[in-house]
Short mmCIF file of C-alpha atoms in Angstrom, two decimals:
data_model
loop_
_atom_site.label_atom_id
_atom_site.label_comp_id
_atom_site.label_asym_id
_atom_site.label_seq_id
_atom_site.Cartn_x
_atom_site.Cartn_y
_atom_site.Cartn_z
CA MET A 17 170.86 119.56 88.53
CA GLN A 18 172.18 116.40 90.19
CA ALA A 19 171.44 115.80 93.90
CA THR A 20 174.98 116.34 95.19
CA THR A 21 175.38 119.55 93.16
CA LYS A 22 172.01 120.81 94.45
CA LEU A 23 173.03 120.00 98.02
CA LEU A 24 176.35 121.82 97.86
CA GLN A 25 174.76 124.82 96.17
CA SER A 26 172.18 125.01 98.98
CA ILE A 27 174.89 125.68 101.58
CA PRO A 28 175.11 129.49 101.71
CA VAL A 29 178.20 131.64 101.29
CA ASP A 30 178.39 134.21 104.09
CA GLU A 31 177.02 137.50 102.76
CA LEU A 32 179.03 139.63 105.18
CA THR A 33 182.53 138.24 104.55
CA GLY A 34 182.25 135.84 101.62
CA ALA A 35 183.30 132.90 103.85
CA ILE A 36 182.66 129.68 101.94
CA ALA A 37 182.08 127.79 105.20
CA VAL A 38 179.06 128.80 107.27
CA PRO A 39 180.37 130.93 110.16
CA ILE A 40 179.93 129.84 113.78
CA TYR A 41 177.93 132.54 115.54
CA GLN A 42 179.07 131.55 119.01
CA THR A 43 176.95 134.05 120.91
CA SER A 44 174.20 133.74 123.48
CA THR A 45 172.51 137.08 122.75
CA PHE A 46 172.22 139.78 120.07
CA VAL A 47 172.33 143.55 120.46
CA GLN A 48 169.00 145.18 119.64
CA GLU A 49 168.56 148.52 117.90
CA ALA A 50 165.60 149.30 120.17
CA PRO A 51 163.34 147.19 122.41
CA GLY A 52 161.93 144.46 120.17
CA ILE A 53 163.78 145.71 117.07
CA ASN A 54 166.66 143.50 115.96
CA LYS A 55 168.38 142.02 112.92
CA GLY A 56 166.30 138.83 113.06
CA TYR A 57 167.77 137.32 116.21
CA ASP A 58 167.49 138.20 119.90
CA TYR A 59 168.60 135.13 121.90
CA SER A 60 170.30 131.97 120.67
CA ARG A 61 167.81 129.56 122.22
CA SER A 62 165.10 131.13 120.08
CA GLY A 63 167.25 131.40 116.96
CA ASN A 64 170.88 131.47 115.88
CA PRO A 65 172.27 132.17 112.38
CA THR A 66 174.42 129.03 112.28
CA ARG A 67 171.57 126.83 113.45
CA HIS A 68 169.18 128.59 111.09
CA ALA A 69 171.48 127.79 108.16
CA LEU A 70 171.54 124.12 109.20
CA GLU A 71 167.77 123.99 109.62
CA SER A 72 167.24 125.44 106.13
CA ILE A 73 169.67 122.92 104.65
CA VAL A 74 168.03 119.86 106.26
CA ALA A 75 164.57 121.08 105.25
CA GLY A 76 165.82 121.23 101.67
CA LEU A 77 167.46 117.80 101.97
CA GLU A 78 164.17 116.18 103.01
CA GLY A 79 161.99 118.29 100.71
CA GLY A 80 160.09 119.79 103.65
CA LYS A 81 158.88 123.24 104.66
CA VAL A 82 160.42 123.58 108.13
CA GLY A 83 163.60 122.12 109.60
CA LEU A 84 164.45 122.20 113.30
CA ALA A 85 167.68 121.18 115.04
CA PHE A 86 167.88 119.72 118.55
CA SER A 87 170.54 118.74 121.05
CA SER A 88 170.00 114.99 120.44
CA GLY A 89 167.89 112.58 118.44
CA LEU A 90 165.78 111.84 121.51
CA ALA A 91 165.18 115.56 122.05
CA ALA A 92 163.89 115.69 118.47
CA ILE A 93 161.58 112.73 119.10
CA ASP A 94 160.38 114.31 122.35
CA ALA A 95 159.49 117.55 120.55
CA VAL A 96 157.27 115.62 118.12
CA LEU A 97 155.58 113.70 120.95
CA ARG A 98 154.69 117.00 122.64
CA LEU A 99 152.08 117.42 119.91
CA LEU A 100 150.08 114.75 121.79
CA GLN A 101 147.69 115.15 124.72
CA SER A 102 146.63 112.87 127.54
CA GLY A 103 144.28 110.23 126.16
CA ASP A 104 145.82 110.21 122.70
CA GLU A 105 147.04 106.94 121.22
CA VAL A 106 150.10 106.11 119.12
CA ILE A 107 150.82 103.16 116.85
CA ALA A 108 154.55 102.44 116.78
CA VAL A 109 156.76 99.97 114.97
CA ASP A 110 157.46 96.97 117.20
CA ASP A 111 161.17 96.75 116.33
CA ILE A 112 161.83 100.21 117.73
CA TYR A 113 165.01 101.92 118.91
CA GLY A 114 165.49 101.30 122.64
CA GLY A 115 165.68 104.99 123.54
CA ALA A 116 162.40 105.71 121.76
CA PHE A 117 160.77 102.74 123.52
CA ARG A 118 161.96 104.09 126.88
CA LEU A 119 160.55 107.55 126.07
CA PHE A 120 157.18 106.09 125.09
CA ASP A 121 156.97 103.54 127.89
CA LYS A 122 158.59 105.32 130.86
CA VAL A 123 157.77 108.98 130.18
CA TYR A 124 154.69 109.53 128.01
CA LYS A 125 152.81 106.51 129.31
CA LYS A 126 152.50 108.11 132.75
CA PHE A 127 151.01 111.22 131.12
CA GLY A 128 148.19 109.16 129.64
CA VAL A 129 149.55 108.56 126.13
CA LYS A 130 148.93 104.97 125.06
CA VAL A 131 151.32 103.30 122.60
CA THR A 132 150.50 100.12 120.69
CA PHE A 133 153.47 98.36 119.12
CA VAL A 134 152.71 96.47 115.91
CA ASP A 135 154.54 94.95 112.97
CA THR A 136 154.20 97.88 110.57
CA THR A 137 155.37 95.77 107.63
CA ASP A 138 151.81 94.36 107.72
CA LEU A 139 149.35 97.08 106.67
CA THR A 140 146.45 95.04 108.07
CA GLN A 141 147.98 95.14 111.55
CA VAL A 142 148.37 98.90 111.30
CA PHE A 143 144.76 99.35 110.18
CA ASN A 144 143.39 97.06 112.90
CA ALA A 145 145.32 98.94 115.60
CA ILE A 146 143.90 102.36 114.70
CA THR A 147 141.16 103.68 116.99
CA PRO A 148 139.31 107.02 117.10
CA LYS A 149 141.94 108.13 119.65
CA THR A 150 144.92 107.38 117.39
CA LYS A 151 146.72 110.61 116.60
CA LEU A 152 150.18 109.43 115.48
CA ILE A 153 151.77 106.55 113.59
CA TRP A 154 155.48 106.17 114.37
CA LEU A 155 157.62 104.36 111.82
CA GLU A 156 161.24 103.41 111.56
CA THR A 157 162.12 102.06 108.15
CA PRO A 158 164.59 100.44 107.99
CA THR A 159 164.17 99.54 111.66
CA ASN A 160 166.85 99.28 114.31
CA PRO A 161 168.31 96.66 114.36
CA THR A 162 166.45 94.07 112.24
CA LEU A 163 166.05 96.39 109.24
CA LYS A 164 162.36 95.71 108.67
CA ILE A 165 160.90 97.70 105.77
CA SER A 166 157.50 99.36 105.97
CA ASP A 167 155.65 100.70 102.95
CA ILE A 168 155.66 104.44 103.69
CA ALA A 169 153.35 105.42 100.82
CA ALA A 170 150.73 102.81 101.73
CA ILE A 171 150.73 103.72 105.42
CA ALA A 172 150.67 107.45 104.55
CA LYS A 173 147.58 106.90 102.40
CA LEU A 174 145.87 105.07 105.27
CA ALA A 175 146.90 107.79 107.75
CA ARG A 176 145.49 110.56 105.53
CA GLN A 177 142.18 108.75 105.13
CA LEU A 178 141.84 108.48 108.93
CA ASN A 179 143.27 111.92 109.76
CA VAL A 180 146.28 110.50 111.60
CA CYS A 181 149.74 112.10 111.56
CA LEU A 182 152.57 109.94 110.19
CA CYS A 183 156.12 110.43 111.49
CA VAL A 184 159.05 108.49 110.01
CA ASP A 185 162.36 108.08 111.79
CA ASN A 186 164.65 108.24 108.75
CA THR A 187 167.93 107.81 110.65
CA PHE A 188 168.99 104.51 109.08
CA ALA A 189 168.31 105.50 105.48
CA SER A 190 169.37 109.17 105.77
CA PRO A 191 168.13 111.89 103.39
CA ALA A 192 170.62 110.57 100.83
CA GLY A 193 168.85 107.22 100.85
CA GLN A 194 165.15 107.94 101.36
CA LEU A 195 162.69 110.86 101.31
CA PRO A 196 159.61 109.97 103.41
CA LEU A 197 157.88 113.35 102.94
CA SER A 198 157.77 112.74 99.19
CA LEU A 199 156.01 109.43 99.96
CA GLY A 200 153.31 111.12 102.04
CA ALA A 201 154.74 111.31 105.58
CA ASP A 202 153.96 114.42 107.65
CA ILE A 203 157.10 114.53 109.79
CA VAL A 204 160.62 113.14 109.51
CA VAL A 205 163.01 112.82 112.44
CA HIS A 206 166.70 111.92 112.53
CA SER A 207 169.30 111.16 115.06
CA ALA A 208 171.65 113.49 113.19
CA THR A 209 174.43 112.01 115.31
CA LYS A 210 174.47 109.19 112.77
CA TYR A 211 174.68 109.64 108.98
CA ILE A 212 173.95 113.37 108.82
CA GLY A 213 176.90 114.19 111.08
CA GLY A 214 178.80 111.17 109.83
CA HIS A 215 182.00 111.53 111.86
CA SER A 216 181.03 110.32 115.36
CA ASP A 217 181.88 113.71 116.85
CA VAL A 218 178.52 115.35 117.57
CA ILE A 219 175.21 114.51 119.29
CA ALA A 220 172.24 116.06 117.47
CA GLY A 221 168.71 115.55 116.21
CA VAL A 222 166.59 117.11 113.49
CA VAL A 223 162.89 117.33 112.64
CA VAL A 224 161.53 118.24 109.21
CA THR A 225 157.82 118.84 108.56
CA ARG A 226 155.76 118.70 105.38
CA THR A 227 153.76 121.81 106.29
CA GLU A 228 154.51 125.21 107.81
CA GLU A 229 151.74 124.69 110.38
CA LEU A 230 153.24 121.51 111.83
CA GLY A 231 156.69 123.07 111.75
CA GLU A 232 155.59 126.10 113.73
CA GLN A 233 153.92 123.90 116.35
CA ILE A 234 157.15 121.97 116.88
CA ARG A 235 159.21 125.17 116.75
CA PHE A 236 157.16 126.41 119.73
CA TYR A 237 158.22 123.36 121.76
CA GLN A 238 161.82 123.71 120.59
CA ASN A 239 161.94 127.22 122.03
CA ALA A 240 159.74 126.56 125.08
CA CYS A 241 161.62 123.43 126.19
CA GLY A 242 165.04 124.63 125.08
CA ALA A 243 166.76 121.46 123.82
CA VAL A 244 168.38 123.35 120.94
CA LEU A 245 171.56 122.52 119.05
CA SER A 246 174.56 124.72 119.80
CA PRO A 247 176.16 126.91 117.09
CA PHE A 248 179.34 124.84 117.00
CA ASP A 249 177.46 121.54 116.75
CA SER A 250 175.29 123.07 114.01
CA PHE A 251 178.50 123.89 112.13
CA LEU A 252 179.71 120.30 112.53
CA LEU A 253 176.47 118.97 111.04
CA ILE A 254 176.72 121.32 108.06
CA ARG A 255 180.27 120.11 107.49
CA GLY A 256 179.08 116.50 107.65
CA ILE A 257 176.19 117.13 105.26
CA GLU A 258 178.60 118.32 102.56
CA THR A 259 179.84 114.74 102.07
CA LEU A 260 176.62 112.89 103.00
CA PRO A 261 175.68 111.51 99.54
CA LEU A 262 179.22 110.32 98.83
CA ARG A 263 179.56 108.63 102.21
CA VAL A 264 176.19 106.90 102.07
CA LYS A 265 176.79 105.54 98.57
CA ALA A 266 180.19 104.13 99.54
CA GLN A 267 178.91 102.64 102.81
CA SER A 268 175.96 101.04 101.04
CA ARG A 269 178.22 99.40 98.46
CA SER A 270 180.40 97.89 101.17
CA ALA A 271 177.39 96.85 103.24
CA GLN A 272 175.96 94.97 100.26
CA ALA A 273 179.21 93.03 99.82
CA ILE A 274 179.39 92.23 103.54
CA ALA A 275 175.74 91.11 103.67
CA GLU A 276 176.31 88.76 100.73
CA PHE A 277 179.41 87.35 102.44
CA LEU A 278 177.55 86.74 105.71
CA GLU A 279 174.57 85.15 103.96
CA ASP A 280 176.87 82.40 102.70
CA HIS A 281 178.82 81.92 105.94
CA PRO A 282 178.26 78.58 107.74
CA LEU A 283 178.34 80.17 111.23
CA VAL A 284 175.55 82.65 110.39
CA SER A 285 171.89 81.60 110.41
CA ARG A 286 170.23 84.79 109.15
CA VAL A 287 171.23 88.15 107.66
CA PHE A 288 169.13 91.31 107.80
CA TYR A 289 169.88 93.69 104.94
CA PRO A 290 167.28 95.12 102.54
CA GLY A 291 169.68 94.92 99.62
CA LEU A 292 169.50 91.12 99.69
CA ALA A 293 166.89 89.50 97.45
CA SER A 294 166.12 87.18 100.37
CA HIS A 295 165.01 90.10 102.56
CA PRO A 296 161.18 90.11 102.81
CA GLY A 297 161.11 93.90 102.31
CA HIS A 298 163.56 93.98 99.40
CA ALA A 299 161.05 94.99 96.73
CA ILE A 300 159.56 97.82 98.81
CA ALA A 301 163.02 99.06 99.80
CA ALA A 302 164.11 99.05 96.16
CA ALA A 303 161.06 101.16 95.29
CA GLN A 304 161.25 103.75 98.09
CA GLN A 305 164.98 103.97 98.86
CA GLN A 306 167.81 105.33 96.73
CA THR A 307 170.35 103.16 98.57
CA PHE A 308 169.99 100.17 100.90
CA GLY A 309 172.07 101.74 103.66
CA GLY A 310 175.20 101.00 105.63
CA VAL A 311 173.79 98.86 108.47
CA VAL A 312 173.86 95.06 108.38
CA SER A 313 172.55 92.83 111.18
CA PHE A 314 172.89 89.08 111.48
CA VAL A 315 172.13 86.23 113.86
CA LEU A 316 174.75 83.62 114.63
CA LYS A 317 173.86 79.99 114.11
CA ASP A 318 174.56 79.56 117.82
CA ASP A 319 171.88 82.09 118.84
CA SER A 320 173.21 82.92 122.30
CA GLU A 321 174.43 86.01 124.10
CA GLU A 322 177.66 84.17 124.87
CA ALA A 323 178.42 83.54 121.20
CA ALA A 324 177.58 87.13 120.23
CA ARG A 325 179.80 88.55 123.00
CA ALA A 326 182.68 86.36 121.82
CA LEU A 327 182.30 87.69 118.27
CA VAL A 328 181.99 91.40 119.02
CA THR A 329 185.13 91.33 121.17
CA HIS A 330 187.29 89.73 118.45
CA THR A 331 187.17 92.26 115.60
CA ARG A 332 190.08 94.52 114.63
CA TYR A 333 188.53 97.04 112.23
CA PHE A 334 184.97 96.99 113.58
CA ASN A 335 185.10 98.96 116.85
CA LEU A 336 182.80 97.77 119.64
CA ALA A 337 180.64 100.82 120.35
CA GLU A 338 177.11 102.18 120.35
CA SER A 339 175.88 104.40 117.51
CA LEU A 340 176.25 104.06 113.74
CA GLY A 341 176.62 106.03 110.52
CA GLY A 342 180.18 107.26 111.03
CA VAL A 343 183.18 106.93 108.75
CA LYS A 344 184.69 104.25 111.03
CA SER A 345 183.01 100.84 111.19
CA LEU A 346 181.30 99.82 114.43
CA ILE A 347 179.94 96.56 115.83
CA ALA A 348 177.34 96.19 118.57
CA HIS A 349 175.35 93.58 120.47
CA PRO A 350 171.86 95.17 120.62
CA ALA A 351 170.50 92.87 123.36
CA THR A 352 173.02 94.20 125.89
CA MET A 353 173.74 97.61 124.36
CA THR A 354 171.32 99.67 122.24
CA HIS A 355 168.19 97.70 123.21
CA ALA A 356 169.04 96.82 126.81
CA SER A 357 166.22 99.09 128.06
CA ILE A 358 163.61 96.88 126.35
CA PRO A 359 162.39 93.86 128.39
CA GLY A 360 163.84 90.62 127.04
CA ASP A 361 160.53 89.05 126.06
CA VAL A 362 159.41 92.21 124.24
CA ARG A 363 162.77 92.51 122.51
CA ARG A 364 162.83 88.88 121.35
CA ALA A 365 159.20 89.06 120.16
CA ALA A 366 160.24 91.99 117.92
CA GLY A 367 163.03 89.86 116.42
CA VAL A 368 166.01 91.19 118.39
CA ALA A 369 167.54 87.84 119.30
CA ASP A 370 170.21 87.24 121.95
CA GLY A 371 172.63 86.21 119.21
CA LEU A 372 171.96 89.19 116.94
CA VAL A 373 174.92 91.39 116.01
CA ARG A 374 174.67 94.81 114.32
CA LEU A 375 177.29 96.27 112.01
CA SER A 376 177.64 99.90 111.01
CA VAL A 377 179.78 99.81 107.89
CA GLY A 378 182.21 102.70 107.56
CA LEU A 379 184.53 103.81 104.80
CA GLU A 380 187.22 101.17 105.20
CA GLU A 381 187.71 98.90 102.19
CA ALA A 382 185.06 96.18 102.01
CA GLU A 383 187.61 93.40 101.56
CA ASP A 384 189.38 94.42 104.77
CA LEU A 385 186.13 94.42 106.71
CA ILE A 386 185.18 91.00 105.32
CA ALA A 387 188.60 89.62 106.30
CA ASP A 388 188.07 91.04 109.80
CA LEU A 389 184.69 89.32 110.12
CA THR A 390 186.11 86.06 108.77
CA ASP A 391 188.77 86.02 111.48
CA ALA A 392 186.38 87.13 114.23
CA LEU A 393 183.78 84.49 113.38
CA GLN A 394 186.42 81.80 113.54
CA ALA A 395 187.97 83.16 116.74
CA SER A 396 184.59 83.48 118.42
CA THR A 397 183.90 79.76 118.07
CA TYR A 398 187.20 78.91 119.77
CA LYS A 399 186.53 81.47 122.51
CA LYS A 400 183.06 80.10 123.16
CA GLN A 401 184.42 76.54 123.37
CA GLU A 402 187.10 77.76 125.78
CA LEU A 403 184.49 79.45 127.98
CA LYS A 404 182.42 76.25 128.05
CA TRP A 405 185.51 74.23 129.01
CA HIS A 406 186.33 76.57 131.91
CA LYS A 407 182.74 76.43 133.17
CA SER A 408 182.68 72.64 133.06
CA ASN A 409 185.97 72.41 134.97
#
C-alpha cells in the first residue's frame, strides 16, 4: 500500500453516524454511567474523541507508539523538557529555533537544567559535549533557518550507547519528508502549525514517542499541565493531514527550482537548501529524507540588515510574515523576526547572518515565485541605494 493511500485509510469513519470526516466533539465533559464508569472519556482536558483520533493518526504517520497533541509547538517542546530534573544537562543544536532557545535559556536554565549548544552536524562535537549528566540530545534537522543537516541514525546510535534520550524536531521536514523514529530517535516533536496543519489557520504542536513508556510519561504532563489542543483545532489538523504528502511534494519541487535560481543570482552570496549538491549535508539529507522540503534560506551579497529589509518588503507573492509550511508563500528576516530573541553574537555564530532571508515556498507556480524574487532583488538594490542617499543628505 502506498504512503498516501495508507494515510487516508488511517483516518477513521465515524462508527456512530458513518461521517467520512472525523466529527468535532465540542464538549468539555462527558456524562458518566456511574462514578468512575464512562464510555472512555470523562473530561476533555484528559481526553477527547476528536483529539484522540488526531493523536492516533500522527502516531501512525511517524511510526510511533504514542501521539500527543498540544496547544502549540512550544507547549509540545515544554512537555518533553518536563522529563528533565534539576542538574540534568541537554545538548542542543546551535542553529535552533528562537522560541526553543528562549525556553531553554530563560525558563529551564533557572530550574537548574544546563544546555550546551553545539554544531550537531559534527558527531565529534556531540560526543565531546556529552557528560554523565547529559539526559537529552535535542536536534532540529533541517534546522531553522540555515537548514543544517544532522545524521539522525549516527547520533541515535551514540545516544543509545550512552543511555541518552534523543528528540528530533521534525517540523521542517514533516512526516511526509522524514521519519526520525525509524532512524533511532526516541521522541519526535512538531510545530503542527506548519506543514501538518498546512493552511496557516491553526496553532498546534504534537509529540510522538517510540515507546509506550515514554509516551505515558509525557501524557501525564499533558494532562497535569493542561496545554491540550481543542477539539476544533484537532479537526483542522486532521483536515490538513489529508493533503500533507501532496502538499509537501509540490512545495519541495518548487523550492528546488527556486534554490537553483538563487544559487546562480549575482546578488546572492549563499543559498541554504539541502536539495542542492553544494549543500554540505546533501548526501545525508538524500539518505534520510524523502523530500528536501519547502524552506529555502539565502544570504544577500550585501550581508546587511538594511539590504534584507529592503528585499522582504518588495515581494508581491511572498507575504512578509512569521511561520512557514502553509499553502501561501511567506518571506521572513530571521534576525529581526523568528530569531530576534537570540542575542546577536550567538545568532551570528550559529550562521544566522544579518542579511539572511528565509522563504517558505507555498503552492503558487514556481515560475511566478521566481519572477517575484527577480523583481524584488532588483528593487531592493535601488531601495537600499535610495536609503543611503537620504542618509548622506
